[in-house]
Amino acid sequence: MYDSAPIGRSHRKIESQDASGSVCVLCSPWLGSCATQRPVAHGDSRLRSGMPAHTLLQALSDTFTPQQIATDASTLQILAQDALHPGRMPGWAVARPLCVVRPLHTAEVATVVRLANAHGIPVIPVGGGSGLMGGAASVVEGVVLDLRGLQDIRMRRADRMADVGAGVTIQALNQAAAPHGLMCGHDPWTVAIATVGGTIGTNSLGYLGGKYGAMGDQVLGLEAVLPTGDILQTRGVEKSSTGPGLHRLFIGAEGCFGIVTRATLRLFPLPQTRLLQAWEFADFAAGFTAIQTLLQSGIRPGLLEYSDAHPAADVSPPATLIVSFEGPQRVAQAEAEEASSLCTTHQGRLLPLQQAEEFWAQRHDSGNAYAASRAAGQGWHRYLRRHPLDYLHVALPPSQVLEYRRRSLEILAQYRLQALQTGLWDHAGLFNIAFAGADATTFTAVQMVLLQLCQDMHGAMEYCHGVGVRLASLMAREHGTGLDLLRRLKHCMDPQGILNPGKLALDAHT
């Protein structure tokens, strides 16, 4: 079954059959073509730096307790990989870490990084492991830093802020903030395991991003361990004009410039009211026009979820919009009434409230299923699909969305791939498309064609999950001379390239 949350976050469910013809019920769309996760590749007893592995382990053991260091195969297997399923990147496999270290505070992170830098040993920071692009996967042998032990939370109610450790999950942050009448503005699909550090590293987007912004928009300041082991602290204030905001250097950088260990986050009042609506439009274009009109009116829904099912170049199925309006009762009510008027004007049909309520209640189900599987040491559910399945999340100027959608559906038809869904999330220019079919080689080639088409139309190839290893090959095309600048920054800050190597195409050879 195609569960909507990770690709279009749609209320619709699109069924896909496995090789036996039965419906794969537990397999969610982020799985790509379901397959057994590849085992980690084994390294030898000597690191790339030439340092014997046992020497490094002894040095770590002198500082950390036995409970903070893991070398067992099961732990290494799970923490060497994130949620990038091998079916979405054929031929790729993770490397076996030397060990996993579980620091409990920033000073311990700095100790590991300082030791690694002295000997040229790679360090891979890991949070909840819910990233979909391999941003937290081990591509070379090194030390995995499991940051989930960084659990400090200091609420600052008068400032509407919190100082939060990188290992704190968004769910735990919300639980700590709620008694103060506050909440985090970021609501990812994997809220139960997505960590503050990980979501900053990818600048991820959540269900409430239309109103509150992406995770990076929540960050006012941070603490980070640099590749030298030095600790950087930026000021957690609403605004400064004292040179470039250094905290922004680490937002979306996937741990390549430094390891975020704590962040000062802005918080928002818990909404007095949240009003949900569901609307159906005759086709994608009709609903898109209504959404454009709604956003141009100045209204910012909390949730904006728009999708169709099984579109094609010559087929325009109905599309469904789910929106929420939240805040003070009178404000939310006024926005909901204006939205109703606009949707009706654009020939929208109001659907039963239950449909919107069910989507809202179930929005984290897919992430919770993955979290349970990972906690059990199983990684992905072990199902097989007859055909690959994947999804893209691209950012476009809103004026280009309908044309991109049209051309994408034509390309899929040309290669006999099945479009499962197209949609929008949070904003009119954040477009999703899910598709399936064909052999892995053709499938991967078409993915690249669609991403390059987005770039040619002045868009960005990903708006939610980061780059990691999966999209690294398109970074030069995405950034042009900007990639050279990013590589210069990387080399300046991390001349030995120890922090999260292989990600974002920041290594000169990638």
XYZ file of C-alpha atoms in Angstrom, residues 30-473:
444
model
C 9.712 6.050 1.047
C 10.839 2.440 0.687
C 11.335 2.806 -3.044
C 11.517 -0.712 -4.427
C 11.385 -2.812 -1.297
C 14.333 -5.063 -0.748
C 16.446 -6.394 2.061
C 18.756 -3.699 3.342
C 22.290 -4.299 2.188
C 24.726 -5.482 4.857
C 27.474 -3.081 5.795
C 30.748 -3.649 4.015
C 33.522 -4.837 6.299
C 36.716 -2.874 6.688
C 40.087 -4.177 7.845
C 41.882 -3.606 11.128
C 43.746 -0.522 9.927
C 42.043 2.783 9.167
C 42.590 4.861 6.055
C 44.785 7.164 8.142
C 47.114 4.237 8.818
C 46.211 4.236 12.496
C 45.496 0.737 13.828
C 41.837 0.399 14.742
C 42.612 -0.969 18.195
C 44.695 2.134 18.952
C 41.736 4.416 18.282
C 39.408 2.206 20.299
C 41.822 2.274 23.213
C 42.011 6.066 23.061
C 38.226 6.297 23.103
C 37.993 3.798 25.958
C 40.251 6.007 28.050
C 37.599 8.757 27.894
C 34.233 7.034 27.581
C 32.470 4.360 29.604
C 31.894 0.921 28.057
C 28.195 1.777 27.719
C 29.105 4.739 25.502
C 31.070 2.704 22.956
C 29.540 0.003 20.769
C 31.306 -2.354 18.384
C 28.743 -5.160 18.114
C 27.562 -6.060 14.623
C 23.895 -5.305 15.245
C 24.479 -1.740 16.441
C 26.957 -1.037 13.659
C 24.514 -2.410 11.081
C 21.641 -0.172 12.167
C 23.588 3.031 12.780
C 25.616 2.754 9.583
C 22.498 3.581 7.580
C 19.557 5.916 7.667
C 16.240 5.643 5.819
C 17.712 5.635 2.305
C 16.490 2.309 1.017
C 18.878 0.576 -1.438
C 16.028 0.244 -3.921
C 16.140 4.028 -4.341
C 19.867 3.979 -5.117
C 20.783 0.689 -6.822
C 24.364 -0.467 -6.422
C 25.046 1.617 -3.327
C 26.009 0.102 0.015
C 27.104 1.493 3.354
C 30.510 0.940 4.940
C 31.067 -0.760 8.268
C 31.807 1.766 11.041
C 34.757 1.200 13.303
C 32.579 1.901 16.309
C 29.670 3.929 17.636
C 30.273 6.525 20.342
C 27.399 7.923 22.416
C 28.386 11.312 23.869
C 26.272 12.872 26.597
C 27.313 16.507 26.229
C 29.116 18.888 23.898
C 32.532 18.459 25.512
C 32.445 14.730 24.758
C 31.566 15.417 21.126
C 34.534 17.779 20.959
C 36.805 15.109 22.441
C 35.890 12.606 19.729
C 36.232 15.138 16.918
C 39.573 16.396 18.217
C 40.942 12.858 18.339
C 39.564 12.031 14.901
C 40.982 15.202 13.388
C 44.420 14.483 14.799
C 44.491 11.146 12.994
C 42.376 11.883 9.893
C 39.552 9.555 10.935
C 36.057 10.198 9.505
C 33.244 11.087 11.908
C 29.613 10.535 10.925
C 27.000 12.275 13.107
C 23.711 10.391 13.483
C 20.388 11.373 15.032
C 17.105 9.527 14.663
C 18.059 7.872 11.372
C 14.947 9.006 9.505
C 16.713 10.848 6.675
C 15.792 9.628 3.198
C 18.909 10.628 1.253
C 21.760 8.838 3.012
C 22.885 12.000 4.779
C 23.623 10.063 7.978
C 24.895 6.885 6.332
C 28.496 5.708 6.584
C 30.158 5.750 3.171
C 33.665 5.180 4.578
C 34.939 3.445 7.682
C 34.943 5.784 10.637
C 33.418 6.686 13.978
C 29.654 7.076 14.168
C 28.579 9.696 16.695
C 25.151 8.781 18.048
C 23.950 12.178 19.257
C 20.740 10.985 20.893
C 22.356 11.327 24.323
C 22.364 15.130 24.035
C 19.038 15.478 25.825
C 19.126 18.799 27.654
C 16.111 21.125 27.315
C 15.933 24.558 28.921
C 12.588 26.265 28.432
C 12.568 30.075 28.292
C 8.886 30.885 28.435
C 9.281 34.661 28.698
C 11.424 34.626 25.542
C 9.239 32.047 23.757
C 12.445 30.105 23.153
C 14.137 26.905 24.248
C 17.767 25.800 24.370
C 17.625 22.216 23.144
C 20.181 19.421 22.813
C 20.726 17.977 19.351
C 19.474 14.541 20.401
C 16.068 15.720 21.595
C 13.232 14.587 19.343
C 10.677 17.080 18.093
C 8.020 15.085 19.943
C 9.928 15.367 23.231
C 10.425 19.090 22.678
C 6.694 19.552 22.190
C 5.986 17.568 25.342
C 8.314 19.842 27.300
C 6.894 23.013 25.745
C 3.185 22.197 26.098
C 2.915 22.889 29.872
C 4.197 26.387 29.088
C 1.537 26.895 26.424
C 4.127 26.652 23.647
C 5.029 24.368 20.754
C 7.691 23.856 18.099
C 6.667 25.095 14.652
C 8.235 22.059 12.952
C 6.040 18.951 12.595
C 7.866 16.295 10.532
C 6.408 12.960 9.446
C 8.831 11.170 11.813
C 8.132 13.459 14.774
C 8.721 10.628 17.271
C 12.351 10.033 16.243
C 13.413 13.072 14.198
C 15.973 14.946 16.290
C 16.719 18.637 16.562
C 20.222 18.120 15.175
C 19.089 15.993 12.259
C 16.270 18.294 11.211
C 18.616 21.283 11.314
C 21.132 19.343 9.223
C 18.621 18.830 6.415
C 16.580 22.007 6.997
C 13.579 19.726 6.826
C 9.987 20.758 6.264
C 6.941 19.582 8.196
C 3.175 19.578 8.078
C 2.887 23.102 9.506
C 5.586 24.637 7.338
C 3.187 26.886 5.453
C 2.558 28.924 8.601
C 5.661 28.424 10.718
C 8.385 27.682 8.168
C 10.990 24.941 7.830
C 13.214 23.750 10.676
C 15.889 26.261 9.753
C 13.387 29.053 10.339
C 13.026 27.932 13.962
C 16.763 28.283 14.676
C 17.846 31.528 16.363
C 21.284 30.389 17.464
C 23.267 27.218 17.985
C 26.293 25.502 19.411
C 28.451 23.395 17.108
C 31.671 21.421 17.331
C 33.952 22.369 14.448
C 36.197 19.844 12.632
C 39.129 20.950 14.812
C 37.222 20.127 17.970
C 36.711 23.796 18.797
C 33.244 24.778 20.019
C 31.330 27.578 18.312
C 28.442 29.325 20.045
C 26.257 31.857 18.258
C 23.866 34.249 19.977
C 20.257 33.097 20.146
C 18.430 36.315 19.362
C 15.606 37.192 17.002
C 17.732 39.442 14.797
C 21.291 40.714 14.575
C 23.176 42.943 12.160
C 26.729 42.052 13.102
C 27.949 40.343 9.972
C 26.782 37.088 8.379
C 24.697 34.892 10.647
C 27.106 32.059 11.334
C 24.358 29.761 12.598
C 22.975 29.624 9.053
C 26.180 27.977 7.853
C 25.111 24.792 9.634
C 21.453 24.741 8.555
C 21.079 22.254 5.715
C 24.802 21.408 5.812
C 24.229 17.793 6.941
C 27.022 17.943 9.513
C 29.719 18.654 6.926
C 30.875 21.986 8.390
C 30.393 21.147 12.047
C 28.304 19.021 14.385
C 25.375 20.874 15.924
C 25.116 19.933 19.597
C 22.547 22.459 20.858
C 20.200 25.014 19.338
C 18.177 27.958 20.546
C 14.774 27.531 18.917
C 11.859 29.922 18.679
C 8.592 28.537 19.984
C 5.004 29.465 19.183
C 1.855 29.699 21.297
C -0.243 26.555 21.270
C -3.172 27.420 19.005
C -6.415 28.154 20.770
C -8.244 26.675 17.798
C -7.386 24.498 14.814
C -10.035 24.338 12.076
C -9.728 21.734 9.317
C -11.306 21.655 5.868
C -11.228 19.222 2.933
C -12.119 20.270 -0.624
C -12.357 18.471 -3.944
C -11.620 20.150 -7.284
C -12.367 18.922 -10.779
C -8.689 18.588 -11.635
C -5.228 19.598 -10.460
C -5.177 22.912 -12.316
C -8.480 24.072 -10.819
C -7.332 23.460 -7.267
C -3.925 24.970 -7.968
C -5.576 28.210 -9.057
C -7.653 28.236 -5.864
C -4.521 27.710 -3.754
C -2.718 30.533 -5.525
C -5.652 32.850 -4.867
C -5.804 31.790 -1.217
C -2.108 32.436 -0.606
C -2.127 35.700 -2.534
C -4.889 36.907 -0.205
C -2.382 36.844 2.649
C -3.872 33.834 4.439
C -1.304 31.270 5.588
C -2.847 27.892 6.409
C -1.078 25.802 9.014
C -1.520 22.650 6.940
C -1.737 22.752 3.153
C -1.922 19.306 1.562
C -2.995 18.966 -2.062
C -2.904 15.869 -4.271
C -4.513 13.766 -6.942
C -4.216 10.039 -7.657
C -3.052 8.215 -10.799
C -2.770 11.229 -13.109
C -1.471 10.852 -16.659
C -0.574 13.045 -19.596
C -4.093 12.574 -20.962
C -5.959 12.035 -17.665
C -6.826 14.760 -15.135
C -8.424 13.121 -12.082
C -10.066 15.104 -9.283
C -7.701 16.576 -6.701
C -8.205 17.029 -2.970
C -7.078 19.910 -0.772
C -6.791 19.631 3.005
C -6.072 22.819 4.940
C -6.007 23.964 8.547
C -6.356 27.389 10.112
C -5.106 27.895 13.630
C -4.557 30.512 16.293
C -6.984 32.659 18.271
C -10.584 31.563 17.723
C -11.723 34.669 15.872
C -8.647 34.785 13.625
C -8.845 31.103 12.677
C -12.586 31.357 12.058
C -12.178 34.407 9.820
C -9.447 32.696 7.779
C -11.506 29.514 7.438
C -14.523 31.482 6.218
C -12.444 33.385 3.666
C -10.898 30.119 2.447
C -14.360 28.592 2.072
C -15.486 31.546 -0.007
C -12.422 31.373 -2.264
C -12.633 27.601 -2.763
C -16.334 27.825 -3.575
C -15.643 30.590 -6.088
C -13.179 28.249 -7.810
C -15.777 25.463 -8.019
C -14.426 23.512 -5.077
C -16.713 21.005 -3.366
C -16.588 20.849 0.428
C -15.927 17.295 1.619
C -16.948 15.771 4.961
C -14.932 17.119 7.880
C -14.096 13.547 8.868
C -11.823 13.215 5.843
C -9.646 16.108 6.998
C -9.714 14.948 10.616
C -8.588 11.444 9.662
C -5.678 12.802 7.661
C -4.590 15.003 10.563
C -4.870 12.157 13.067
C -2.924 9.733 10.855
C -0.234 12.067 9.536
C 2.533 10.480 11.647
C 1.500 6.838 11.201
C 4.091 6.058 8.520
C 6.890 7.607 10.534
C 5.822 5.756 13.666
C 5.877 2.457 11.770
C 9.404 3.138 10.563
C 10.496 4.213 14.046
C 9.207 0.957 15.527
C 10.956 -1.082 12.853
C 14.260 0.705 13.374
C 13.998 0.388 17.156
C 13.540 -3.357 16.714
C 16.752 -3.471 14.694
C 14.945 -4.451 11.522
C 15.484 -1.374 9.357
C 13.026 -1.578 6.500
C 10.144 -4.021 6.305
C 11.374 -6.898 4.195
C 8.996 -6.975 1.286
C 9.663 -7.324 -2.418
C 8.075 -5.252 -5.143
C 7.631 -6.156 -8.754
C 8.614 -2.647 -9.847
C 10.579 0.252 -8.371
C 8.663 3.109 -6.777
C 9.974 6.554 -5.960
C 8.999 10.159 -5.370
C 10.472 13.600 -5.907
C 10.009 16.799 -3.908
C 11.012 19.788 -6.005
C 10.703 23.534 -5.439
C 9.613 25.684 -8.367
C 8.423 29.216 -8.981
C 4.632 28.797 -8.666
C 4.231 30.063 -12.226
C 6.147 26.990 -13.455
C 4.325 24.295 -11.490
C 1.589 23.393 -13.976
C 4.028 23.313 -16.892
C 6.479 21.163 -14.941
C 3.691 18.801 -13.988
C 2.531 18.528 -17.612
C 6.008 17.838 -18.956
C 6.797 15.363 -16.161
C 3.677 13.326 -16.904
C 4.610 13.286 -20.598
C 8.106 12.028 -19.762
C 6.727 9.284 -17.528
C 4.349 8.211 -20.295
C 7.198 8.184 -22.809
C 9.118 5.703 -20.644
C 5.991 3.759 -19.675
C 6.225 4.664 -16.019
C 3.077 5.008 -13.947
C 2.420 8.293 -12.171
C 0.891 7.497 -8.792
C 0.334 10.982 -7.485
C 1.141 14.652 -7.967
C 0.681 17.253 -5.281
C 1.705 20.348 -3.358
C 2.814 20.714 0.231
C 2.749 23.856 2.384
C 3.306 26.280 -0.512
C 2.157 26.660 -4.118
C 5.684 26.060 -5.433
C 6.557 22.898 -3.483
C 5.618 20.110 -5.869
C 5.613 16.327 -5.349
C 5.391 13.515 -7.844
C 5.375 9.765 -7.153
C 5.783 7.135 -9.854
C 6.482 3.440 -10.376
C 7.405 0.844 -12.973
C 10.155 -0.285 -15.364
C 13.576 -1.726 -14.628
C 15.890 -0.041 -12.143
C 18.206 1.384 -14.810
C 15.416 3.115 -16.717
C 13.791 4.208 -13.493
C 16.951 5.888 -12.205
C 17.583 7.580 -15.545
C 14.081 9.060 -15.588
C 14.523 10.374 -12.047
C 17.549 12.315 -13.247
C 15.656 13.638 -16.257
C 12.845 14.940 -14.052
C 15.236 16.550 -11.579
C 17.215 18.212 -14.349
C 13.982 19.470 -15.892
C 13.196 21.135 -12.572
C 16.625 22.760 -12.499
C 16.183 23.981 -16.077
C 12.914 25.624 -15.029
C 14.714 27.606 -12.281
C 13.712 25.211 -9.533
C 15.560 23.363 -6.753
C 15.846 19.573 -6.908
C 14.756 18.933 -3.288
C 12.848 20.988 -0.737
C 12.516 18.695 2.255
C 14.947 15.833 2.822
C 18.372 17.185 1.921
C 20.949 15.873 -0.561
C 23.037 13.258 1.230
C 24.615 10.835 -1.203
C 21.537 10.274 -3.323
C 21.405 13.673 -5.025
C 25.100 14.526 -4.763
C 25.711 13.911 -8.471
